[in-house]
Each structure stands twice: as structure tokens, then as C-alpha cells.
mmCIF file of C-alpha atoms in Angstrom:
data_model
loop_
_atom_site.group_PDB
_atom_site.id
_atom_site.type_symbol
_atom_site.label_atom_id
_atom_site.label_comp_id
_atom_site.label_asym_id
_atom_site.label_seq_id
_atom_site.Cartn_x
_atom_site.Cartn_y
_atom_site.Cartn_z
ATOM 1 C CA PHE I 1 11.412 -16.770 6.770
ATOM 2 C CA VAL I 2 8.650 -15.485 8.997
ATOM 3 C CA SER I 3 7.811 -17.495 11.875
ATOM 4 C CA ASP I 4 4.303 -18.744 12.810
ATOM 5 C CA LEU I 5 4.269 -16.726 15.777
ATOM 6 C CA ALA I 6 5.071 -13.638 13.927
ATOM 7 C CA LEU I 7 2.110 -14.555 11.195
ATOM 8 C CA GLU I 8 -0.310 -15.054 13.975
ATOM 9 C CA SER I 9 0.387 -11.505 15.239
ATOM 10 C CA ASN I 10 0.515 -10.076 11.546
ATOM 11 C CA PRO I 11 -2.258 -8.588 10.675
ATOM 12 C CA SER I 12 -2.110 -9.144 6.944
ATOM 13 C CA ASP I 13 -2.117 -12.423 7.658
ATOM 14 C CA HIS I 14 -4.118 -13.594 10.512
ATOM 15 C CA PRO I 15 -7.724 -12.114 10.848
ATOM 16 C CA ARG I 16 -7.611 -11.881 14.583
ATOM 17 C CA ALA I 17 -4.264 -9.698 15.058
ATOM 18 C CA SER I 18 -5.073 -6.055 14.998
ATOM 19 C CA THR I 19 -3.930 -3.455 12.139
ATOM 20 C CA ILE I 20 -1.016 -1.550 12.590
ATOM 21 C CA PHE I 21 -2.360 1.533 11.169
ATOM 22 C CA LEU I 22 -5.147 1.873 13.821
ATOM 23 C CA SER I 23 -3.235 1.212 16.564
ATOM 24 C CA LYS I 24 -0.749 4.296 15.370
ATOM 25 C CA SER I 25 -3.632 6.451 14.972
ATOM 26 C CA GLN I 26 -4.853 6.039 18.423
ATOM 27 C CA THR I 27 -2.322 8.460 19.953
ATOM 28 C CA ASP I 28 -3.589 10.932 18.070
ATOM 29 C CA VAL I 29 -7.169 10.129 18.478
ATOM 30 C CA ARG I 30 -6.904 10.345 22.237
ATOM 31 C CA GLU I 31 -5.223 13.579 21.925
ATOM 32 C CA LYS I 32 -8.121 15.223 20.122
ATOM 33 C CA ARG I 33 -10.401 13.712 22.513
ATOM 34 C CA LYS I 34 -8.773 15.116 25.243
ATOM 35 C CA SER I 35 -8.646 18.334 23.822
ATOM 36 C CA ASN I 36 -12.209 18.289 22.826
ATOM 37 C CA HIS I 37 -13.040 17.505 26.443
ATOM 38 C CA ILE I 38 -10.595 20.284 27.913
ATOM 39 C CA ASN I 39 -12.057 22.841 25.456
ATOM 40 C CA HIS I 40 -15.701 21.289 26.105
ATOM 41 C CA VAL I 41 -16.257 20.526 22.227
ATOM 42 C CA SER I 42 -18.072 17.247 21.286
ATOM 43 C CA PRO I 43 -16.007 15.107 18.813
ATOM 44 C CA GLY I 44 -17.252 16.127 15.318
ATOM 45 C CA GLN I 45 -19.732 18.837 16.402
ATOM 46 C CA LEU I 46 -17.842 21.858 14.248
ATOM 47 C CA THR I 47 -16.291 19.605 11.846
ATOM 48 C CA LYS I 48 -18.908 17.272 10.445
ATOM 49 C CA LYS I 49 -20.934 18.398 7.603
ATOM 50 C CA TYR I 50 -24.273 16.772 7.048
ATOM 51 C CA SER I 51 -26.675 16.699 3.688
ATOM 52 C CA SER I 52 -29.875 17.879 3.652
ATOM 53 C CA CYS I 53 -32.823 17.969 0.906
ATOM 54 C CA SER I 54 -31.470 21.731 -0.032
ATOM 55 C CA THR I 55 -27.515 21.366 0.949
ATOM 56 C CA ILE I 56 -25.240 18.351 -0.384
ATOM 57 C CA PHE I 57 -21.703 19.110 1.058
ATOM 58 C CA ILE I 58 -19.326 17.648 -1.450
ATOM 59 C CA ASP I 59 -15.280 18.067 -1.289
ATOM 60 C CA ASP I 60 -12.527 18.249 -3.997
ATOM 61 C CA SER I 61 -12.909 15.196 -5.722
ATOM 62 C CA THR I 62 -15.139 13.557 -8.397
ATOM 63 C CA VAL I 63 -18.576 13.520 -7.370
ATOM 64 C CA SER I 64 -19.422 10.201 -9.459
ATOM 65 C CA GLN I 65 -16.903 7.814 -7.670
ATOM 66 C CA PRO I 66 -17.965 8.556 -3.815
ATOM 67 C CA ASN I 67 -17.165 5.314 -2.732
ATOM 68 C CA LEU I 68 -13.521 5.415 -4.282
ATOM 69 C CA ARG I 69 -12.880 8.854 -3.103
ATOM 70 C CA SER I 70 -13.908 8.402 0.543
ATOM 71 C CA THR I 71 -12.078 4.653 0.408
ATOM 72 C CA ILE I 72 -8.902 6.337 -0.892
ATOM 73 C CA LYS I 73 -9.067 9.423 1.930
ATOM 74 C CA CYS I 74 -9.066 6.788 4.531
ATOM 75 C CA VAL I 75 -6.167 4.455 3.215
ATOM 76 C CA THR I 76 -4.095 7.493 2.834
ATOM 77 C CA LEU I 77 -4.932 8.738 6.488
ATOM 78 C CA ALA I 78 -3.770 5.222 7.812
ATOM 79 C CA ILE I 79 -0.521 5.730 5.377
ATOM 80 C CA PHE I 80 0.048 9.197 7.154
ATOM 81 C CA TYR I 81 -0.062 7.593 10.451
ATOM 82 C CA HIS I 82 2.074 5.018 10.092
ATOM 83 C CA ILE I 83 4.685 7.602 8.800
ATOM 84 C CA LYS I 84 3.714 10.193 11.315
ATOM 85 C CA ASN I 85 4.088 7.754 14.233
ATOM 86 C CA ARG I 86 6.798 5.098 12.710
ATOM 87 C CA ASP I 87 9.138 3.759 15.199
ATOM 88 C CA SER I 88 12.043 4.267 13.318
ATOM 89 C CA ASP I 89 13.453 5.030 9.495
ATOM 90 C CA ARG I 90 14.540 2.007 8.706
ATOM 91 C CA SER I 91 14.510 1.301 4.980
ATOM 92 C CA LEU I 92 16.049 -0.210 2.017
ATOM 93 C CA ASP I 93 17.906 1.207 -1.145
ATOM 94 C CA ILE I 94 15.119 -0.196 -3.486
ATOM 95 C CA PHE I 95 12.308 2.263 -1.818
ATOM 96 C CA ASP I 96 14.635 5.263 -1.238
ATOM 97 C CA GLU I 97 13.345 8.082 -3.761
ATOM 98 C CA LYS I 98 17.080 9.779 -3.942
ATOM 99 C CA SER I 99 18.581 6.262 -5.265
ATOM 100 C CA HIS I 100 15.424 5.641 -7.405
ATOM 101 C CA PRO I 101 13.611 8.977 -8.033
ATOM 102 C CA LEU I 102 10.104 8.861 -9.537
ATOM 103 C CA THR I 103 10.733 12.217 -11.385
ATOM 104 C CA ARG I 104 13.644 14.295 -13.314
ATOM 105 C CA GLU I 105 13.153 17.092 -10.480
ATOM 106 C CA GLU I 106 16.046 16.961 -7.805
ATOM 107 C CA VAL I 107 15.226 15.341 -5.144
ATOM 108 C CA PRO I 108 15.992 17.755 -2.097
ATOM 109 C CA ASP I 109 18.895 17.238 0.114
ATOM 110 C CA ASP I 110 16.725 17.058 3.411
ATOM 111 C CA TYR I 111 13.920 15.189 1.474
ATOM 112 C CA TYR I 112 14.238 12.480 4.568
ATOM 113 C CA LYS I 113 13.264 14.900 7.402
ATOM 114 C CA HIS I 114 9.887 16.216 6.227
ATOM 115 C CA ASP I 115 6.733 14.173 6.877
ATOM 116 C CA PRO I 116 4.083 14.479 4.058
ATOM 117 C CA ASP I 117 0.748 15.732 5.048
ATOM 118 C CA HIS I 118 -2.259 13.754 4.295
ATOM 119 C CA LYS I 119 -3.132 15.701 1.247
ATOM 120 C CA HIS I 120 -0.161 15.082 -0.445
ATOM 121 C CA ILE I 121 -0.310 11.119 0.202
ATOM 122 C CA TYR I 122 -3.742 11.481 -0.889
ATOM 123 C CA ARG I 123 -3.250 13.495 -4.172
ATOM 124 C CA PHE I 124 -0.526 10.990 -5.039
ATOM 125 C CA VAL I 125 -2.794 7.875 -4.917
ATOM 126 C CA ARG I 126 -5.996 9.658 -6.349
ATOM 127 C CA THR I 127 -3.406 10.768 -9.487
ATOM 128 C CA LEU I 128 -2.511 6.875 -9.881
ATOM 129 C CA PHE I 129 -6.277 5.499 -8.900
ATOM 130 C CA SER I 130 -7.912 7.830 -11.220
ATOM 131 C CA ALA I 131 -5.313 7.373 -14.496
ATOM 132 C CA ALA I 132 -5.166 3.671 -13.959
ATOM 133 C CA GLN I 133 -9.146 3.245 -13.246
ATOM 134 C CA LEU I 134 -8.557 1.290 -10.198
ATOM 135 C CA THR I 135 -11.234 0.104 -7.621
ATOM 136 C CA ALA I 136 -12.206 1.281 -4.062
ATOM 137 C CA GLU I 137 -11.522 -2.309 -3.139
ATOM 138 C CA CYS I 138 -7.909 -2.393 -4.679
ATOM 139 C CA ALA I 139 -6.792 0.502 -2.247
ATOM 140 C CA ILE I 140 -7.774 -1.755 0.722
ATOM 141 C CA VAL I 141 -5.799 -4.558 -0.861
ATOM 142 C CA THR I 142 -2.621 -1.867 -1.400
ATOM 143 C CA LEU I 143 -2.990 -1.100 2.438
ATOM 144 C CA VAL I 144 -3.035 -5.390 3.141
ATOM 145 C CA TYR I 145 0.160 -5.226 1.053
ATOM 146 C CA LEU I 146 2.010 -2.582 2.299
ATOM 147 C CA GLU I 147 1.529 -3.472 6.084
ATOM 148 C CA ARG I 148 2.632 -7.044 4.694
ATOM 149 C CA LEU I 149 5.699 -5.440 3.577
ATOM 150 C CA LEU I 150 6.526 -3.503 6.622
ATOM 151 C CA THR I 151 6.327 -6.552 8.964
ATOM 152 C CA TYR I 152 8.000 -8.844 6.479
ATOM 153 C CA ALA I 153 10.911 -6.791 5.523
ATOM 154 C CA GLU I 154 10.956 -4.957 9.031
ATOM 155 C CA ILE I 155 11.038 -1.522 7.605
ATOM 156 C CA ASP I 156 9.253 1.785 7.941
ATOM 157 C CA ILE I 157 7.585 3.901 6.062
ATOM 158 C CA CYS I 158 9.252 7.301 6.082
ATOM 159 C CA PRO I 159 9.545 10.487 3.949
ATOM 160 C CA SER I 160 12.388 8.791 2.150
ATOM 161 C CA ASN I 161 10.379 5.713 0.936
ATOM 162 C CA TRP I 162 7.051 6.538 1.242
ATOM 163 C CA LYS I 163 5.968 6.960 -2.611
ATOM 164 C CA ARG I 164 7.698 3.995 -3.933
ATOM 165 C CA ILE I 165 6.737 1.462 -1.120
ATOM 166 C CA VAL I 166 3.084 3.106 -1.995
ATOM 167 C CA LEU I 167 3.586 2.573 -5.664
ATOM 168 C CA GLY I 168 4.827 -0.774 -4.941
ATOM 169 C CA ALA I 169 1.639 -1.795 -3.009
ATOM 170 C CA ILE I 170 -0.906 -0.516 -5.604
ATOM 171 C CA LEU I 171 1.246 -1.951 -8.566
ATOM 172 C CA LEU I 172 0.739 -5.592 -6.893
ATOM 173 C CA ALA I 173 -2.651 -5.018 -5.837
ATOM 174 C CA SER I 174 -4.250 -4.010 -9.037
ATOM 175 C CA LYS I 175 -2.807 -6.883 -10.907
ATOM 176 C CA VAL I 176 -4.159 -9.369 -8.405
ATOM 177 C CA TRP I 177 -7.740 -7.891 -7.680
ATOM 178 C CA ASP I 178 -8.740 -5.367 -10.714
ATOM 179 C CA ASP I 179 -10.105 -7.374 -13.701
ATOM 180 C CA GLN I 180 -8.204 -5.237 -15.928
ATOM 181 C CA ALA I 181 -4.604 -5.197 -14.844
ATOM 182 C CA VAL I 182 -2.176 -2.304 -15.233
ATOM 183 C CA TRP I 183 0.970 -3.157 -17.095
ATOM 184 C CA ASN I 184 4.147 -1.328 -15.372
ATOM 185 C CA VAL I 185 4.586 0.309 -18.537
ATOM 186 C CA ASP I 186 1.059 2.064 -17.844
ATOM 187 C CA TYR I 187 2.174 3.432 -14.696
ATOM 188 C CA CYS I 188 5.238 4.566 -16.534
ATOM 189 C CA GLN I 189 3.094 6.717 -19.067
ATOM 190 C CA ILE I 190 1.244 8.121 -15.637
ATOM 191 C CA LEU I 191 4.533 8.837 -13.742
ATOM 192 C CA LYS I 192 6.233 9.970 -16.898
ATOM 193 C CA ASP I 193 9.962 9.635 -15.745
ATOM 194 C CA ILE I 194 10.521 6.300 -14.077
ATOM 195 C CA THR I 195 11.750 3.613 -16.258
ATOM 196 C CA VAL I 196 10.287 0.118 -16.963
ATOM 197 C CA GLU I 197 13.287 -1.257 -16.072
ATOM 198 C CA ASP I 198 13.071 0.376 -12.783
ATOM 199 C CA MET I 199 9.286 -0.506 -12.295
ATOM 200 C CA ASN I 200 9.883 -4.342 -12.815
ATOM 201 C CA GLU I 201 13.065 -4.314 -10.607
ATOM 202 C CA MET I 202 10.816 -3.063 -7.551
ATOM 203 C CA GLU I 203 7.847 -5.010 -8.166
ATOM 204 C CA ARG I 204 10.573 -8.328 -8.162
ATOM 205 C CA HIS I 205 11.651 -6.562 -4.788
ATOM 206 C CA PHE I 206 8.422 -6.394 -3.420
ATOM 207 C CA LEU I 207 7.795 -9.759 -4.374
ATOM 208 C CA GLU I 208 10.648 -11.235 -2.606
ATOM 209 C CA LEU I 209 10.086 -9.218 0.309
ATOM 210 C CA LEU I 210 6.562 -10.757 0.510
ATOM 211 C CA GLN I 211 7.960 -14.211 0.163
ATOM 212 C CA PHE I 212 5.716 -14.395 -2.660
ATOM 213 C CA ASN I 213 2.704 -14.302 -0.280
ATOM 214 C CA ILE I 214 0.388 -12.431 -1.910
ATOM 215 C CA ASN I 215 -2.921 -14.233 -1.019
ATOM 216 C CA VAL I 216 -5.484 -12.201 1.091
ATOM 217 C CA PRO I 217 -8.075 -14.085 2.663
ATOM 218 C CA ALA I 218 -11.189 -12.540 3.211
ATOM 219 C CA SER I 219 -11.363 -12.333 6.850
ATOM 220 C CA VAL I 220 -8.315 -10.612 6.784
ATOM 221 C CA TYR I 221 -9.886 -8.087 3.921
ATOM 222 C CA ALA I 222 -13.045 -7.435 5.920
ATOM 223 C CA LYS I 223 -10.771 -6.956 9.254
ATOM 224 C CA TYR I 224 -9.007 -4.046 7.070
ATOM 225 C CA TYR I 225 -12.417 -2.983 5.817
ATOM 226 C CA PHE I 226 -14.027 -2.498 9.440
ATOM 227 C CA ASP I 227 -10.829 -1.076 10.997
ATOM 228 C CA LEU I 228 -10.916 1.658 7.849
ATOM 229 C CA ARG I 229 -14.774 2.413 8.911
ATOM 230 C CA SER I 230 -13.376 2.740 12.563
ATOM 231 C CA LEU I 231 -10.705 5.273 11.373
ATOM 232 C CA ALA I 232 -12.853 7.099 9.341
ATOM 233 C CA ASP I 233 -15.195 7.925 12.378
ATOM 234 C CA ASP I 234 -12.550 8.895 14.378
ATOM 235 C CA ASN I 235 -11.558 11.337 12.135
ATOM 236 C CA ASN I 236 -15.164 12.450 10.985
ATOM 237 C CA LEU I 237 -14.567 10.712 7.421
ATOM 238 C CA SER I 238 -17.299 9.335 5.733
ATOM 239 C CA PHE I 239 -16.770 5.963 4.290
ATOM 240 C CA LEU I 240 -19.246 4.904 1.997
ATOM 241 C CA LEU I 241 -17.611 1.351 0.279
ATOM 242 C CA GLU I 242 -19.879 -1.722 1.011
ATOM 243 C CA PRO I 243 -18.561 -4.666 2.479
ATOM 244 C CA LEU I 244 -17.723 -7.525 0.149
ATOM 245 C CA SER I 245 -20.467 -9.720 -0.936
ATOM 246 C CA LYS I 246 -19.782 -13.492 -0.528
ATOM 247 C CA GLU I 247 -18.976 -13.853 -4.251
ATOM 248 C CA ARG I 248 -16.557 -10.594 -4.476
ATOM 249 C CA ALA I 249 -14.897 -12.604 -1.262
ATOM 250 C CA GLN I 250 -14.497 -15.820 -2.971
ATOM 251 C CA LYS I 251 -13.206 -14.162 -5.851
ATOM 252 C CA LEU I 252 -10.383 -12.112 -4.010
ATOM 253 C CA GLU I 253 -9.460 -15.402 -2.342
ATOM 254 C CA ALA I 254 -9.488 -17.604 -5.436
ATOM 255 C CA ILE I 255 -7.435 -14.659 -7.664
ATOM 256 C CA SER I 256 -4.656 -13.877 -5.084
ATOM 257 C CA ARG I 257 -3.916 -17.953 -4.687
ATOM 258 C CA LEU I 258 -3.568 -17.755 -8.167
ATOM 259 C CA CYS I 259 -1.750 -15.146 -8.286
ATOM 260 C CA GLU I 260 0.920 -16.086 -5.930
ATOM 261 C CA ASP I 261 1.137 -19.270 -7.836
ATOM 262 C CA LYS I 262 1.898 -17.907 -10.931
ATOM 263 C CA TYR I 263 4.450 -15.697 -9.101
ATOM 264 C CA LYS I 264 6.072 -18.395 -7.457
ATOM 265 C CA ASP I 265 6.310 -20.298 -10.873
ATOM 266 C CA LEU I 266 7.766 -17.479 -12.590
ATOM 267 C CA SER I 267 10.332 -17.216 -9.926
ATOM 268 C CA LYS I 268 11.629 -21.051 -9.894
ATOM 269 C CA ALA I 269 11.935 -20.154 -13.887
ATOM 270 C CA ALA I 270 13.697 -17.077 -13.620
ATOM 271 C CA MET I 271 15.897 -18.974 -11.157
ATOM 272 C CA ARG I 272 16.426 -21.892 -13.356
ATOM 273 C CA ARG I 273 17.529 -19.861 -15.972
ATOM 274 C CA SER I 274 19.732 -17.973 -13.674
ATOM 275 C CA PHE I 275 21.307 -21.233 -12.394
ATOM 276 C CA SER I 276 21.590 -22.619 -16.104
ATOM 277 C CA ALA I 277 23.593 -19.389 -17.460
ATOM 278 C CA ASP I 278 25.618 -19.995 -14.258
ATOM 279 C CA ASN I 279 26.778 -23.091 -15.323
ATOM 280 C CA LEU I 280 27.124 -22.744 -18.997
ATOM 281 C CA VAL I 281 29.525 -19.863 -17.978
ATOM 282 C CA GLY I 282 31.621 -22.071 -15.717
ATOM 283 C CA ILE I 283 31.590 -24.958 -18.140
ATOM 284 C CA ARG I 284 33.069 -22.353 -20.623
ATOM 285 C CA ARG I 285 35.442 -21.026 -18.498
ATOM 286 C CA SER I 286 36.733 -24.672 -17.244
ATOM 287 C CA ASN I 287 36.828 -25.753 -21.340
ATOM 288 C CA ALA I 288 38.790 -22.155 -21.543
ATOM 289 C CA ILE I 289 41.232 -23.097 -18.389
ATOM 290 C CA LEU I 290 41.783 -26.898 -19.970
ATOM 291 C CA SER I 291 42.583 -25.784 -23.250
#
């Protein structure tokens, strides 16, 4: 179990603990500022673009959902820094893409050596969010669950596991936050080659590693929201999503607590069924031996 001290230093549980992604991004931010200072370039001078009455700058995604687009860009940048500035390559088999491939394409032998770039991560997440019609707020909850998993399970997100960890976090966040939850079989329609059994097994492991703690307090969500805004400012990205209203914040807390209780009940029921089945097998074996 995670100790009280660990919980207090865990940003996904405690509102005063610093988010991991922001601290991991600071090394690169300092290097950029140092380079700009040496070359006498003010931050954002050449890269940041502004809209005027006659000119509107857009990017490679749909203009109809700017909140979703900008939020996914910031969340995937946070994931990029997690991978780029990771401490090690600690992982678990359930998240390894070689052991559990997401497509029928053969996974290269050196799959664990090459860090994905930000665009690659963004395209993967954007595809899932667009196909499943998930919201921008769901992207922030995804990041909360991702950092909680890394802390609780004491693993790193790295080239060999990032897709399955991100997929697991999105799967859980969509069921907790969005009004129309996407079923595991729906993700199989999106990813085509992954099986429902694999999705169910990954979800079960994800929940167990989180110790079924899927509650997201409004204060924790707010911290991630403002840290993502800071990350966006540091990297000259726009962040258009508005903070949660009081009603939406209360909804997040209520739904996440409700889902947590539901998952715990399902786990207890599954354990009881497993225990009963084991006992039945034991009784049959004993009867066979006695007879």
C-alpha cells in the first residue's frame, strides 16, 4: 500500500504536491531560455503567432474544437517530457507493446530504444479522442491517472510501454468523466487489432495498480489545469480551456467517487467468485481422494 507520506508527495492525490510533468519539463525550458539569451532572442519572438482582424493562424486539426485541440497538445507534451526525461525504464509486462501489440504490424526489435516525438504522441491521443468523442476535461483526468499509475506502481513511461499506459489512462478517464462512456469494445473498433480480452485485462491491471483509487478531487484537477497552462506558456502553446465551474467540479468529485465504489464492489465480487470456485475445486478434489 502507498504510505501517507507518499500520498502527500503524490501530485495526483495531494493538491499541494508539484506535478511530475512540470518538473520534468523545466530542464528543457531552462536550456531554451539559456539558448535564447545567448543568441539574444526573446522567448516566443520568432515562434509565437497572433491573430488579427485579417489573419487567423490555425494548425493541423479541426478548428471546431479549439479547446480539445489545445488541451490534447498540452497533455501530450506533458507525456513527451515524462518519456524524454524519465529516470529509468522500469515497466510491467501488461504494458509492454512487444508482449501485447496494439496492431498486427510486427513490433521492431529495437522498439524500446527510440523515444516518440511530440507529434507522434499527439496523433495517437487525438485519434482516440476524436473517434470516441471525448472532451478536453477528460484529457486532464487522463494525465492525473497516468501520473498516479507511475507513482503507485513505481514504473516509468518509456518507448516500450507509452501507448498502452496512455490507452489505459484514457479508457479509465472516459468512463469516469464523460457522460457517454466508451465501452472497451468501442476502442477495439478504433484500434482494430486489439482484442476485448486484452483491453479488459489491461483495465483490470490498471485499476489494481491504482489500488482502485480513481477519485479526482477538484483541487487536484485545478492544479493540473494551471500547471498545464504554465507548460503551454513555457512552450509557446495556446491553452484555451476554461477552468471547471463549481458545478462541474462537484460533478467530477461525485462521479469519480461513485465509480471508485463501483469498481471496488466489482473487485470484491470477483474475488468472492474466485474464492468460491477455488473452494469448489478443493472440495471436489478432496471427495475424489476420499472415494
